[in-house]
């Protein structure tokens, strides 16, 4: 028996505020598949879906799911099924689920699927339990089958960040695309093995990083400076010889 989703408190976020402002550059473009589309419009919908799920920083050729694209163009699947297929793809799992904790992955999926940020730690914990007990498939099914998703996007609308801007505020919420793909805990692990260190010299056969001892680095610096000096003297001597000032 699956554990039901725990209750969590709602908070006042932009997407819960009714908007009456006119459309503008900050208003998201809505992409829908519930009408007859041209080839250009189908490609735009596919691009918008990749941008929403993978973010622009992960739009790579290796992440393309050509089978899903073909099914959408042929009208065999809806936008919601395309979303489901992209999130459950091996490339999305490898680039987003495996490098992150369940909490981070939950926050990322709520932003990209429901188009809003999490309401707080209670909601993050509630969805993390679903992810831990039902796996990625069960977690994504719960998001896509939720009343919130169906009310806002339904079968045919590509999700987008809802109500990012409020006229009463000087600055609205930042786009979710600016959220780093890795959490702080994963970045700290990379830093521990020297991934971001400027002193990293080489990678050993087993994937670990090799850092030469300080005396070796000092000797290398001295040799580099000495070599550069000798090369400079050679260039100057050659130039003077060319003008007949000295003979070599």
PDB file of C-alpha atoms in Angstrom:
ATOM      1  CA  UNK A   1       0.000   0.000   0.000  1.00  0.00           C
ATOM      2  CA  UNK A   2       1.471   3.334  -1.068  1.00  0.00           C
ATOM      3  CA  UNK A   3       1.946   6.034   1.546  1.00  0.00           C
ATOM      4  CA  UNK A   4      -0.423   8.941   0.798  1.00  0.00           C
ATOM      5  CA  UNK A   5       1.022  12.359   0.151  1.00  0.00           C
ATOM      6  CA  UNK A   6       1.556  14.142   3.456  1.00  0.00           C
ATOM      7  CA  UNK A   7      -0.307  17.392   4.011  1.00  0.00           C
ATOM      8  CA  UNK A   8       1.677  20.612   3.828  1.00  0.00           C
ATOM      9  CA  UNK A   9       0.846  24.278   4.313  1.00  0.00           C
ATOM     10  CA  UNK A  10       0.409  26.528   1.300  1.00  0.00           C
ATOM     11  CA  UNK A  11       2.206  29.843   1.113  1.00  0.00           C
ATOM     12  CA  UNK A  12       1.377  32.962  -0.857  1.00  0.00           C
ATOM     13  CA  UNK A  13       3.373  32.716  -4.057  1.00  0.00           C
ATOM     14  CA  UNK A  14       3.030  34.639  -7.284  1.00  0.00           C
ATOM     15  CA  UNK A  15       1.260  31.848  -9.124  1.00  0.00           C
ATOM     16  CA  UNK A  16      -1.548  31.888  -6.539  1.00  0.00           C
ATOM     17  CA  UNK A  17      -2.301  35.571  -7.196  1.00  0.00           C
ATOM     18  CA  UNK A  18      -4.870  36.393  -9.847  1.00  0.00           C
ATOM     19  CA  UNK A  19      -3.377  38.591 -12.550  1.00  0.00           C
ATOM     20  CA  UNK A  20      -5.109  41.285 -14.558  1.00  0.00           C
ATOM     21  CA  UNK A  21      -2.111  42.941 -16.216  1.00  0.00           C
ATOM     22  CA  UNK A  22      -1.741  43.115 -19.981  1.00  0.00           C
ATOM     23  CA  UNK A  23       0.629  40.827 -21.809  1.00  0.00           C
ATOM     24  CA  UNK A  24       4.242  41.838 -22.150  1.00  0.00           C
ATOM     25  CA  UNK A  25       7.773  40.541 -22.503  1.00  0.00           C
ATOM     26  CA  UNK A  26       7.620  38.983 -19.036  1.00  0.00           C
ATOM     27  CA  UNK A  27       4.422  37.082 -19.763  1.00  0.00           C
ATOM     28  CA  UNK A  28       5.253  33.486 -20.764  1.00  0.00           C
ATOM     29  CA  UNK A  29       4.294  32.174 -24.179  1.00  0.00           C
ATOM     30  CA  UNK A  30       1.773  29.330 -23.891  1.00  0.00           C
ATOM     31  CA  UNK A  31       2.341  26.361 -26.188  1.00  0.00           C
ATOM     32  CA  UNK A  32      -0.593  24.002 -26.770  1.00  0.00           C
ATOM     33  CA  UNK A  33      -1.171  20.844 -28.804  1.00  0.00           C
ATOM     34  CA  UNK A  34      -4.988  20.797 -28.856  1.00  0.00           C
ATOM     35  CA  UNK A  35      -5.339  22.214 -32.378  1.00  0.00           C
ATOM     36  CA  UNK A  36      -4.019  21.590 -35.854  1.00  0.00           C
ATOM     37  CA  UNK A  37      -0.378  22.674 -35.917  1.00  0.00           C
ATOM     38  CA  UNK A  38       2.042  23.482 -38.686  1.00  0.00           C
ATOM     39  CA  UNK A  39       5.460  21.831 -38.787  1.00  0.00           C
ATOM     40  CA  UNK A  40       7.017  25.042 -37.467  1.00  0.00           C
ATOM     41  CA  UNK A  41       4.610  25.175 -34.526  1.00  0.00           C
ATOM     42  CA  UNK A  42       5.280  21.524 -33.688  1.00  0.00           C
ATOM     43  CA  UNK A  43       9.011  22.206 -33.600  1.00  0.00           C
ATOM     44  CA  UNK A  44       8.416  25.230 -31.385  1.00  0.00           C
ATOM     45  CA  UNK A  45       6.410  23.108 -28.945  1.00  0.00           C
ATOM     46  CA  UNK A  46       9.138  20.469 -28.843  1.00  0.00           C
ATOM     47  CA  UNK A  47      11.781  23.138 -28.246  1.00  0.00           C
ATOM     48  CA  UNK A  48       9.699  24.736 -25.482  1.00  0.00           C
ATOM     49  CA  UNK A  49       9.271  21.346 -23.797  1.00  0.00           C
ATOM     50  CA  UNK A  50      12.992  20.612 -23.833  1.00  0.00           C
ATOM     51  CA  UNK A  51      13.706  24.089 -22.501  1.00  0.00           C
ATOM     52  CA  UNK A  52      11.196  23.618 -19.677  1.00  0.00           C
ATOM     53  CA  UNK A  53      12.348  20.149 -18.611  1.00  0.00           C
ATOM     54  CA  UNK A  54      16.074  20.170 -19.334  1.00  0.00           C
ATOM     55  CA  UNK A  55      16.626  23.946 -19.158  1.00  0.00           C
ATOM     56  CA  UNK A  56      18.762  25.612 -21.794  1.00  0.00           C
ATOM     57  CA  UNK A  57      21.973  24.507 -20.068  1.00  0.00           C
ATOM     58  CA  UNK A  58      21.118  20.862 -20.795  1.00  0.00           C
ATOM     59  CA  UNK A  59      19.716  21.128 -24.318  1.00  0.00           C
ATOM     60  CA  UNK A  60      22.198  18.772 -25.947  1.00  0.00           C
ATOM     61  CA  UNK A  61      21.990  16.495 -28.945  1.00  0.00           C
ATOM     62  CA  UNK A  62      22.598  13.527 -26.629  1.00  0.00           C
ATOM     63  CA  UNK A  63      19.455  14.428 -24.631  1.00  0.00           C
ATOM     64  CA  UNK A  64      17.108  14.350 -27.620  1.00  0.00           C
ATOM     65  CA  UNK A  65      14.337  11.769 -27.583  1.00  0.00           C
ATOM     66  CA  UNK A  66      13.589  11.490 -31.289  1.00  0.00           C
ATOM     67  CA  UNK A  67      10.971   8.769 -30.824  1.00  0.00           C
ATOM     68  CA  UNK A  68       8.907  11.017 -28.548  1.00  0.00           C
ATOM     69  CA  UNK A  69       9.326  13.922 -30.955  1.00  0.00           C
ATOM     70  CA  UNK A  70       7.994  11.819 -33.824  1.00  0.00           C
ATOM     71  CA  UNK A  71       5.009  10.659 -31.786  1.00  0.00           C
ATOM     72  CA  UNK A  72       4.104  14.238 -30.868  1.00  0.00           C
ATOM     73  CA  UNK A  73       4.374  15.397 -34.488  1.00  0.00           C
ATOM     74  CA  UNK A  74       2.139  12.502 -35.556  1.00  0.00           C
ATOM     75  CA  UNK A  75      -0.449  13.379 -32.907  1.00  0.00           C
ATOM     76  CA  UNK A  76       0.033  10.078 -31.072  1.00  0.00           C
ATOM     77  CA  UNK A  77       0.890  11.677 -27.721  1.00  0.00           C
ATOM     78  CA  UNK A  78      -0.029  14.915 -25.971  1.00  0.00           C
ATOM     79  CA  UNK A  79       2.194  17.496 -24.339  1.00  0.00           C
ATOM     80  CA  UNK A  80       1.694  15.803 -20.973  1.00  0.00           C
ATOM     81  CA  UNK A  81       2.934  12.469 -22.314  1.00  0.00           C
ATOM     82  CA  UNK A  82       5.928  14.209 -23.892  1.00  0.00           C
ATOM     83  CA  UNK A  83       6.757  15.735 -20.502  1.00  0.00           C
ATOM     84  CA  UNK A  84       6.466  12.327 -18.864  1.00  0.00           C
ATOM     85  CA  UNK A  85       8.720  10.706 -21.452  1.00  0.00           C
ATOM     86  CA  UNK A  86      11.443  13.354 -21.170  1.00  0.00           C
ATOM     87  CA  UNK A  87      11.607  13.213 -17.377  1.00  0.00           C
ATOM     88  CA  UNK A  88      11.676   9.415 -17.323  1.00  0.00           C
ATOM     89  CA  UNK A  89      14.369   9.271 -20.009  1.00  0.00           C
ATOM     90  CA  UNK A  90      17.757   7.824 -19.145  1.00  0.00           C
ATOM     91  CA  UNK A  91      19.545  11.091 -19.948  1.00  0.00           C
ATOM     92  CA  UNK A  92      17.365  13.130 -17.569  1.00  0.00           C
ATOM     93  CA  UNK A  93      17.881  10.542 -14.845  1.00  0.00           C
ATOM     94  CA  UNK A  94      21.641  10.570 -15.354  1.00  0.00           C
ATOM     95  CA  UNK A  95      22.008  14.354 -15.460  1.00  0.00           C
ATOM     96  CA  UNK A  96      19.492  15.368 -12.794  1.00  0.00           C
ATOM     97  CA  UNK A  97      18.436  12.507 -10.538  1.00  0.00           C
ATOM     98  CA  UNK A  98      21.724  10.673  -9.937  1.00  0.00           C
ATOM     99  CA  UNK A  99      23.856  13.769  -9.050  1.00  0.00           C
ATOM    100  CA  UNK A 100      21.302  15.139  -6.554  1.00  0.00           C
ATOM    101  CA  UNK A 101      19.583  14.238  -3.332  1.00  0.00           C
ATOM    102  CA  UNK A 102      15.884  13.390  -3.302  1.00  0.00           C
ATOM    103  CA  UNK A 103      15.098  16.804  -1.810  1.00  0.00           C
ATOM    104  CA  UNK A 104      16.931  18.632  -4.568  1.00  0.00           C
ATOM    105  CA  UNK A 105      15.367  16.485  -7.279  1.00  0.00           C
ATOM    106  CA  UNK A 106      11.881  17.065  -5.849  1.00  0.00           C
ATOM    107  CA  UNK A 107      12.366  20.830  -5.845  1.00  0.00           C
ATOM    108  CA  UNK A 108      13.650  20.716  -9.426  1.00  0.00           C
ATOM    109  CA  UNK A 109      10.703  18.649 -10.695  1.00  0.00           C
ATOM    110  CA  UNK A 110       8.082  20.747  -8.907  1.00  0.00           C
ATOM    111  CA  UNK A 111       9.532  23.837 -10.554  1.00  0.00           C
ATOM    112  CA  UNK A 112       9.678  22.334 -14.028  1.00  0.00           C
ATOM    113  CA  UNK A 113       6.464  20.291 -13.979  1.00  0.00           C
ATOM    114  CA  UNK A 114       4.112  22.363 -11.825  1.00  0.00           C
ATOM    115  CA  UNK A 115       5.619  25.707 -12.848  1.00  0.00           C
ATOM    116  CA  UNK A 116       6.156  26.987  -9.315  1.00  0.00           C
ATOM    117  CA  UNK A 117       8.567  26.773  -6.441  1.00  0.00           C
ATOM    118  CA  UNK A 118       7.951  24.480  -3.479  1.00  0.00           C
ATOM    119  CA  UNK A 119       5.828  25.912  -0.668  1.00  0.00           C
ATOM    120  CA  UNK A 120       8.358  24.964   1.994  1.00  0.00           C
ATOM    121  CA  UNK A 121      10.277  22.173   3.649  1.00  0.00           C
ATOM    122  CA  UNK A 122       7.079  20.265   4.466  1.00  0.00           C
ATOM    123  CA  UNK A 123       6.133  19.944   0.811  1.00  0.00           C
ATOM    124  CA  UNK A 124       9.700  18.990  -0.088  1.00  0.00           C
ATOM    125  CA  UNK A 125       9.585  16.245   2.557  1.00  0.00           C
ATOM    126  CA  UNK A 126       6.147  15.041   1.428  1.00  0.00           C
ATOM    127  CA  UNK A 127       7.187  14.614  -2.208  1.00  0.00           C
ATOM    128  CA  UNK A 128      10.532  13.097  -1.164  1.00  0.00           C
ATOM    129  CA  UNK A 129       8.647  10.322   0.621  1.00  0.00           C
ATOM    130  CA  UNK A 130       6.693   9.637  -2.557  1.00  0.00           C
ATOM    131  CA  UNK A 131       9.938   9.536  -4.543  1.00  0.00           C
ATOM    132  CA  UNK A 132      11.589   7.191  -2.031  1.00  0.00           C
ATOM    133  CA  UNK A 133       8.646   4.786  -1.789  1.00  0.00           C
ATOM    134  CA  UNK A 134       7.337   4.802  -5.366  1.00  0.00           C
ATOM    135  CA  UNK A 135      10.443   5.575  -7.387  1.00  0.00           C
ATOM    136  CA  UNK A 136      10.826   8.170 -10.132  1.00  0.00           C
ATOM    137  CA  UNK A 137       7.966   6.745 -12.176  1.00  0.00           C
ATOM    138  CA  UNK A 138       5.497   6.910  -9.292  1.00  0.00           C
ATOM    139  CA  UNK A 139       6.677  10.378  -8.282  1.00  0.00           C
ATOM    140  CA  UNK A 140       6.308  11.808 -11.795  1.00  0.00           C
ATOM    141  CA  UNK A 141       2.928  10.100 -12.258  1.00  0.00           C
ATOM    142  CA  UNK A 142       1.699  11.749  -9.053  1.00  0.00           C
ATOM    143  CA  UNK A 143       2.864  15.165 -10.259  1.00  0.00           C
ATOM    144  CA  UNK A 144       1.361  14.834 -13.734  1.00  0.00           C
ATOM    145  CA  UNK A 145      -1.891  13.336 -12.428  1.00  0.00           C
ATOM    146  CA  UNK A 146      -2.282  15.919  -9.668  1.00  0.00           C
ATOM    147  CA  UNK A 147      -5.253  18.254  -9.635  1.00  0.00           C
ATOM    148  CA  UNK A 148      -2.896  21.240  -9.698  1.00  0.00           C
ATOM    149  CA  UNK A 149      -1.214  20.119 -12.902  1.00  0.00           C
ATOM    150  CA  UNK A 150      -4.442  19.195 -14.682  1.00  0.00           C
ATOM    151  CA  UNK A 151      -6.135  22.468 -13.680  1.00  0.00           C
ATOM    152  CA  UNK A 152      -3.260  24.637 -14.902  1.00  0.00           C
ATOM    153  CA  UNK A 153      -1.881  22.725 -17.893  1.00  0.00           C
ATOM    154  CA  UNK A 154      -4.123  19.765 -18.658  1.00  0.00           C
ATOM    155  CA  UNK A 155      -3.213  17.354 -21.425  1.00  0.00           C
ATOM    156  CA  UNK A 156      -2.122  19.809 -24.080  1.00  0.00           C
ATOM    157  CA  UNK A 157      -0.257  22.732 -22.511  1.00  0.00           C
ATOM    158  CA  UNK A 158       3.513  22.775 -22.052  1.00  0.00           C
ATOM    159  CA  UNK A 159       4.253  23.790 -18.430  1.00  0.00           C
ATOM    160  CA  UNK A 160       5.797  27.193 -17.785  1.00  0.00           C
ATOM    161  CA  UNK A 161       6.767  29.286 -14.779  1.00  0.00           C
ATOM    162  CA  UNK A 162       3.477  30.730 -13.629  1.00  0.00           C
ATOM    163  CA  UNK A 163       3.094  34.346 -12.531  1.00  0.00           C
ATOM    164  CA  UNK A 164       6.785  35.187 -12.167  1.00  0.00           C
ATOM    165  CA  UNK A 165       6.168  38.940 -12.069  1.00  0.00           C
ATOM    166  CA  UNK A 166       3.893  40.899  -9.729  1.00  0.00           C
ATOM    167  CA  UNK A 167       3.266  44.569 -10.595  1.00  0.00           C
ATOM    168  CA  UNK A 168       3.338  45.499  -6.892  1.00  0.00           C
ATOM    169  CA  UNK A 169       6.890  44.217  -6.468  1.00  0.00           C
ATOM    170  CA  UNK A 170      10.091  45.841  -7.686  1.00  0.00           C
ATOM    171  CA  UNK A 171      11.593  42.454  -8.565  1.00  0.00           C
ATOM    172  CA  UNK A 172       9.795  39.234  -9.337  1.00  0.00           C
ATOM    173  CA  UNK A 173      10.939  35.667  -8.857  1.00  0.00           C
ATOM    174  CA  UNK A 174      14.048  34.676 -10.764  1.00  0.00           C
ATOM    175  CA  UNK A 175      13.576  32.216 -13.630  1.00  0.00           C
ATOM    176  CA  UNK A 176      13.940  28.620 -12.550  1.00  0.00           C
ATOM    177  CA  UNK A 177      16.511  28.166 -15.313  1.00  0.00           C
ATOM    178  CA  UNK A 178      18.979  30.066 -13.120  1.00  0.00           C
ATOM    179  CA  UNK A 179      18.777  27.395 -10.448  1.00  0.00           C
ATOM    180  CA  UNK A 180      22.045  25.387 -10.471  1.00  0.00           C
ATOM    181  CA  UNK A 181      21.678  21.830 -11.653  1.00  0.00           C
ATOM    182  CA  UNK A 182      23.709  20.489  -8.724  1.00  0.00           C
ATOM    183  CA  UNK A 183      22.963  21.045  -5.055  1.00  0.00           C
ATOM    184  CA  UNK A 184      25.537  22.427  -2.621  1.00  0.00           C
ATOM    185  CA  UNK A 185      26.163  18.967  -1.156  1.00  0.00           C
ATOM    186  CA  UNK A 186      27.134  17.516  -4.547  1.00  0.00           C
ATOM    187  CA  UNK A 187      29.316  20.512  -5.435  1.00  0.00           C
ATOM    188  CA  UNK A 188      31.158  20.153  -2.124  1.00  0.00           C
ATOM    189  CA  UNK A 189      31.969  16.536  -2.999  1.00  0.00           C
ATOM    190  CA  UNK A 190      33.406  17.670  -6.333  1.00  0.00           C
ATOM    191  CA  UNK A 191      35.480  20.313  -4.559  1.00  0.00           C
ATOM    192  CA  UNK A 192      36.831  17.718  -2.106  1.00  0.00           C
ATOM    193  CA  UNK A 193      38.312  15.691  -4.951  1.00  0.00           C
ATOM    194  CA  UNK A 194      39.725  18.842  -6.556  1.00  0.00           C
ATOM    195  CA  UNK A 195      37.292  19.178  -9.459  1.00  0.00           C
ATOM    196  CA  UNK A 196      37.263  22.990  -9.266  1.00  0.00           C
ATOM    197  CA  UNK A 197      40.868  23.346  -8.062  1.00  0.00           C
ATOM    198  CA  UNK A 198      43.198  25.369 -10.331  1.00  0.00           C
ATOM    199  CA  UNK A 199      46.115  23.178  -9.124  1.00  0.00           C
ATOM    200  CA  UNK A 200      44.752  20.026 -10.726  1.00  0.00           C
ATOM    201  CA  UNK A 201      47.384  18.699 -13.135  1.00  0.00           C
ATOM    202  CA  UNK A 202      46.296  15.307 -14.372  1.00  0.00           C
ATOM    203  CA  UNK A 203      43.790  12.519 -13.977  1.00  0.00           C
ATOM    204  CA  UNK A 204      44.963   9.045 -13.052  1.00  0.00           C
ATOM    205  CA  UNK A 205      43.745   5.902 -14.791  1.00  0.00           C
ATOM    206  CA  UNK A 206      41.247   5.180 -12.007  1.00  0.00           C
ATOM    207  CA  UNK A 207      39.614   8.613 -12.297  1.00  0.00           C
ATOM    208  CA  UNK A 208      41.257  10.192  -9.231  1.00  0.00           C
ATOM    209  CA  UNK A 209      43.148  13.462  -9.449  1.00  0.00           C
ATOM    210  CA  UNK A 210      46.911  13.750  -9.041  1.00  0.00           C
ATOM    211  CA  UNK A 211      48.440  16.770  -7.289  1.00  0.00           C
ATOM    212  CA  UNK A 212      52.282  17.002  -7.569  1.00  0.00           C
ATOM    213  CA  UNK A 213      54.157  17.865  -4.344  1.00  0.00           C
ATOM    214  CA  UNK A 214      55.046  21.494  -3.741  1.00  0.00           C
ATOM    215  CA  UNK A 215      58.816  20.988  -4.422  1.00  0.00           C
ATOM    216  CA  UNK A 216      57.958  19.530  -7.813  1.00  0.00           C
ATOM    217  CA  UNK A 217      55.691  22.475  -8.613  1.00  0.00           C
ATOM    218  CA  UNK A 218      58.435  24.921  -7.506  1.00  0.00           C
ATOM    219  CA  UNK A 219      61.036  23.191  -9.663  1.00  0.00           C
ATOM    220  CA  UNK A 220      58.667  23.309 -12.614  1.00  0.00           C
ATOM    221  CA  UNK A 221      58.167  27.046 -12.120  1.00  0.00           C
ATOM    222  CA  UNK A 222      61.929  27.671 -11.960  1.00  0.00           C
ATOM    223  CA  UNK A 223      62.515  25.594 -15.082  1.00  0.00           C
ATOM    224  CA  UNK A 224      59.764  27.459 -16.910  1.00  0.00           C
ATOM    225  CA  UNK A 225      61.195  30.879 -15.994  1.00  0.00           C
ATOM    226  CA  UNK A 226      64.737  29.818 -16.890  1.00  0.00           C
ATOM    227  CA  UNK A 227      63.597  28.379 -20.205  1.00  0.00           C
ATOM    228  CA  UNK A 228      61.685  31.544 -21.036  1.00  0.00           C
ATOM    229  CA  UNK A 229      64.770  33.668 -20.213  1.00  0.00           C
ATOM    230  CA  UNK A 230      67.058  31.582 -22.439  1.00  0.00           C
ATOM    231  CA  UNK A 231      64.537  31.744 -25.267  1.00  0.00           C
ATOM    232  CA  UNK A 232      64.292  35.528 -24.922  1.00  0.00           C
ATOM    233  CA  UNK A 233      68.112  35.920 -25.021  1.00  0.00           C
ATOM    234  CA  UNK A 234      68.251  33.725 -28.101  1.00  0.00           C
ATOM    235  CA  UNK A 235      65.678  35.853 -29.897  1.00  0.00           C
ATOM    236  CA  UNK A 236      67.545  39.079 -29.006  1.00  0.00           C
ATOM    237  CA  UNK A 237      70.903  37.637 -30.141  1.00  0.00           C
ATOM    238  CA  UNK A 238      69.396  36.511 -33.440  1.00  0.00           C
ATOM    239  CA  UNK A 239      67.941  39.977 -34.042  1.00  0.00           C
ATOM    240  CA  UNK A 240      71.278  41.715 -33.282  1.00  0.00           C
ATOM    241  CA  UNK A 241      73.103  39.281 -35.583  1.00  0.00           C
ATOM    242  CA  UNK A 242      70.652  40.060 -38.368  1.00  0.00           C
ATOM    243  CA  UNK A 243      71.573  43.751 -38.132  1.00  0.00           C
ATOM    244  CA  UNK A 244      75.302  42.943 -38.111  1.00  0.00           C
ATOM    245  CA  UNK A 245      75.836  44.205 -34.596  1.00  0.00           C
ATOM    246  CA  UNK A 246      77.180  40.879 -33.347  1.00  0.00           C
ATOM    247  CA  UNK A 247      78.309  37.653 -34.937  1.00  0.00           C
ATOM    248  CA  UNK A 248      77.128  34.260 -33.886  1.00  0.00           C
TER     249      UNK A 248
END
